[in-house]
Amino acid sequence: MSGNKISIPVRADVEKFNENIYFDLWQIQVKELLIQSRLHKFLKDRKAYKGKNSKKFSMSNEDWDDLDERAASAIRKCLAKKVLANILGITTAKDLWRKLKELYQVKCVSNRDYLKE
């Protein structure tokens, strides 16, 4: 390798979320997977991402949409079929992430209590 660049291959196995596992832990694992793939920014609104950088936003709408689709696909690959059925028609990573939190974060409070015991 040349210079200061380090290449670390990362392989992550994330258990498919099926309503029976702890949602918050699953969410952390999926977010880490998206960070490693440089797709985590698509969990936020494009305006929020654009506003963080004072420089001119250089990604085209087409590129943004393509990468957002990849992020959404990565999330869907980590979901069991039963959960997928509840998010049909949601196309953006941000909306998918928000809907999953809305549906499962609150419902998994009993899991959180179980883990504390």
CSV table of C-alpha atoms in Angstrom, one decimal:
chain,number,residue,atom,x,y,z
A,1,MET,CA,0.0,0.0,0.0
A,2,SER,CA,1.2,3.5,-0.7
A,3,GLY,CA,0.8,6.6,1.5
A,4,ASN,CA,-1.5,6.7,4.4
A,5,LYS,CA,-4.3,4.8,2.8
A,6,ILE,CA,-5.4,1.7,4.6
A,7,SER,CA,-7.9,-0.8,3.1
A,8,ILE,CA,-9.7,-3.0,5.6
A,9,PRO,CA,-12.2,-5.4,4.1
A,10,VAL,CA,-15.3,-5.5,6.2
A,11,ARG,CA,-17.9,-8.3,6.3
A,12,ALA,CA,-20.8,-7.9,8.5
A,13,ASP,CA,-23.6,-10.4,9.2
A,14,VAL,CA,-26.7,-8.8,10.4
A,15,GLU,CA,-29.5,-11.0,11.6
A,16,LYS,CA,-32.7,-10.2,9.7
A,17,PHE,CA,-35.1,-8.2,11.9
A,18,ASN,CA,-38.2,-10.3,12.5
A,19,GLU,CA,-40.0,-8.5,15.4
A,20,ASN,CA,-38.5,-11.0,17.8
A,21,ILE,CA,-35.1,-9.5,18.2
A,22,TYR,CA,-34.2,-6.3,20.0
A,23,PHE,CA,-34.8,-3.5,17.4
A,24,ASP,CA,-32.4,-0.9,18.9
A,25,LEU,CA,-29.5,-3.4,18.6
A,26,TRP,CA,-30.4,-4.4,15.1
A,27,GLN,CA,-30.7,-0.7,14.2
A,28,ILE,CA,-27.1,-0.1,15.4
A,29,GLN,CA,-25.8,-3.0,13.4
A,30,VAL,CA,-27.5,-1.9,10.2
A,31,LYS,CA,-26.4,1.7,10.7
A,32,GLU,CA,-22.8,0.5,11.1
A,33,LEU,CA,-23.2,-1.5,7.9
A,34,LEU,CA,-24.4,1.6,6.1
A,35,ILE,CA,-21.5,3.7,7.5
A,36,GLN,CA,-19.0,1.1,6.2
A,37,SER,CA,-20.6,1.3,2.8
A,38,ARG,CA,-20.7,5.1,3.0
A,39,LEU,CA,-24.5,5.1,2.6
A,40,HIS,CA,-25.4,6.4,6.1
A,41,LYS,CA,-26.0,10.0,4.9
A,42,PHE,CA,-29.1,8.7,3.1
A,43,LEU,CA,-30.8,8.1,6.5
A,44,LYS,CA,-31.2,11.9,6.6
A,45,ASP,CA,-33.0,14.3,4.4
A,46,ARG,CA,-30.9,15.6,1.5
A,47,LYS,CA,-31.5,19.1,2.7
A,48,ALA,CA,-29.9,18.3,6.0
A,49,TYR,CA,-26.9,16.7,4.3
A,50,LYS,CA,-26.5,19.7,1.9
A,51,GLY,CA,-26.7,22.2,4.8
A,52,LYS,CA,-23.9,20.6,6.8
A,53,ASN,CA,-21.3,21.5,4.1
A,54,SER,CA,-20.8,25.2,3.3
A,55,LYS,CA,-19.3,24.2,-0.1
A,56,LYS,CA,-21.6,23.8,-3.0
A,57,PHE,CA,-23.4,20.5,-3.0
A,58,SER,CA,-21.9,18.5,-5.9
A,59,MET,CA,-23.9,15.3,-6.1
A,60,SER,CA,-26.5,15.2,-8.9
A,61,ASN,CA,-30.1,14.3,-8.2
A,62,GLU,CA,-29.5,11.1,-10.3
A,63,ASP,CA,-26.5,10.1,-8.2
A,64,TRP,CA,-28.3,10.9,-5.0
A,65,ASP,CA,-31.3,8.8,-6.1
A,66,ASP,CA,-29.1,5.9,-7.1
A,67,LEU,CA,-27.2,5.8,-3.8
A,68,ASP,CA,-30.3,6.3,-1.8
A,69,GLU,CA,-31.8,3.3,-3.6
A,70,ARG,CA,-28.7,1.3,-2.6
A,71,ALA,CA,-29.1,2.3,1.0
A,72,ALA,CA,-32.8,1.4,1.1
A,73,SER,CA,-31.9,-1.9,-0.6
A,74,ALA,CA,-29.3,-2.7,2.1
A,75,ILE,CA,-31.8,-2.0,4.8
A,76,ARG,CA,-34.5,-4.2,3.2
A,77,LYS,CA,-31.9,-7.1,2.9
A,78,CYS,CA,-31.7,-7.0,6.7
A,79,LEU,CA,-35.5,-7.5,7.1
A,80,ALA,CA,-37.5,-10.7,7.4
A,81,LYS,CA,-40.4,-11.1,5.0
A,82,LYS,CA,-43.0,-10.4,7.6
A,83,VAL,CA,-41.4,-7.0,8.3
A,84,LEU,CA,-41.0,-6.3,4.6
A,85,ALA,CA,-44.7,-6.6,4.2
A,86,ASN,CA,-45.2,-3.7,6.5
A,87,ILE,CA,-43.0,-1.3,4.5
A,88,LEU,CA,-44.1,-2.0,1.0
A,89,GLY,CA,-44.1,1.1,-1.2
A,90,ILE,CA,-41.5,3.0,0.8
A,91,THR,CA,-38.6,3.8,-1.5
A,92,THR,CA,-36.2,6.1,0.3
A,93,ALA,CA,-33.7,5.0,3.0
A,94,LYS,CA,-34.8,7.9,5.2
A,95,ASP,CA,-38.5,7.1,5.0
A,96,LEU,CA,-37.8,3.4,5.4
A,97,TRP,CA,-35.6,4.1,8.5
A,98,ARG,CA,-38.3,6.4,10.0
A,99,LYS,CA,-41.1,3.9,9.4
A,100,LEU,CA,-39.2,1.0,11.0
A,101,LYS,CA,-38.5,3.1,14.0
A,102,GLU,CA,-42.2,4.1,14.2
A,103,LEU,CA,-43.4,0.5,13.9
A,104,TYR,CA,-40.9,-1.3,16.0
A,105,GLN,CA,-38.9,0.9,18.4
A,106,VAL,CA,-41.8,1.4,20.8
A,107,LYS,CA,-43.1,-2.2,20.4
A,108,CYS,CA,-39.7,-3.5,21.6
A,109,VAL,CA,-39.8,-1.8,25.0
A,110,SER,CA,-40.5,-5.2,26.6
A,111,ASN,CA,-37.4,-6.5,24.9
A,112,ARG,CA,-35.4,-3.7,26.5
A,113,ASP,CA,-36.8,-4.6,30.0
A,114,TYR,CA,-35.9,-8.2,29.4
A,115,LEU,CA,-32.3,-7.3,28.6
A,116,LYS,CA,-32.0,-5.3,31.8
A,117,GLU,CA,-32.8,-8.4,33.9
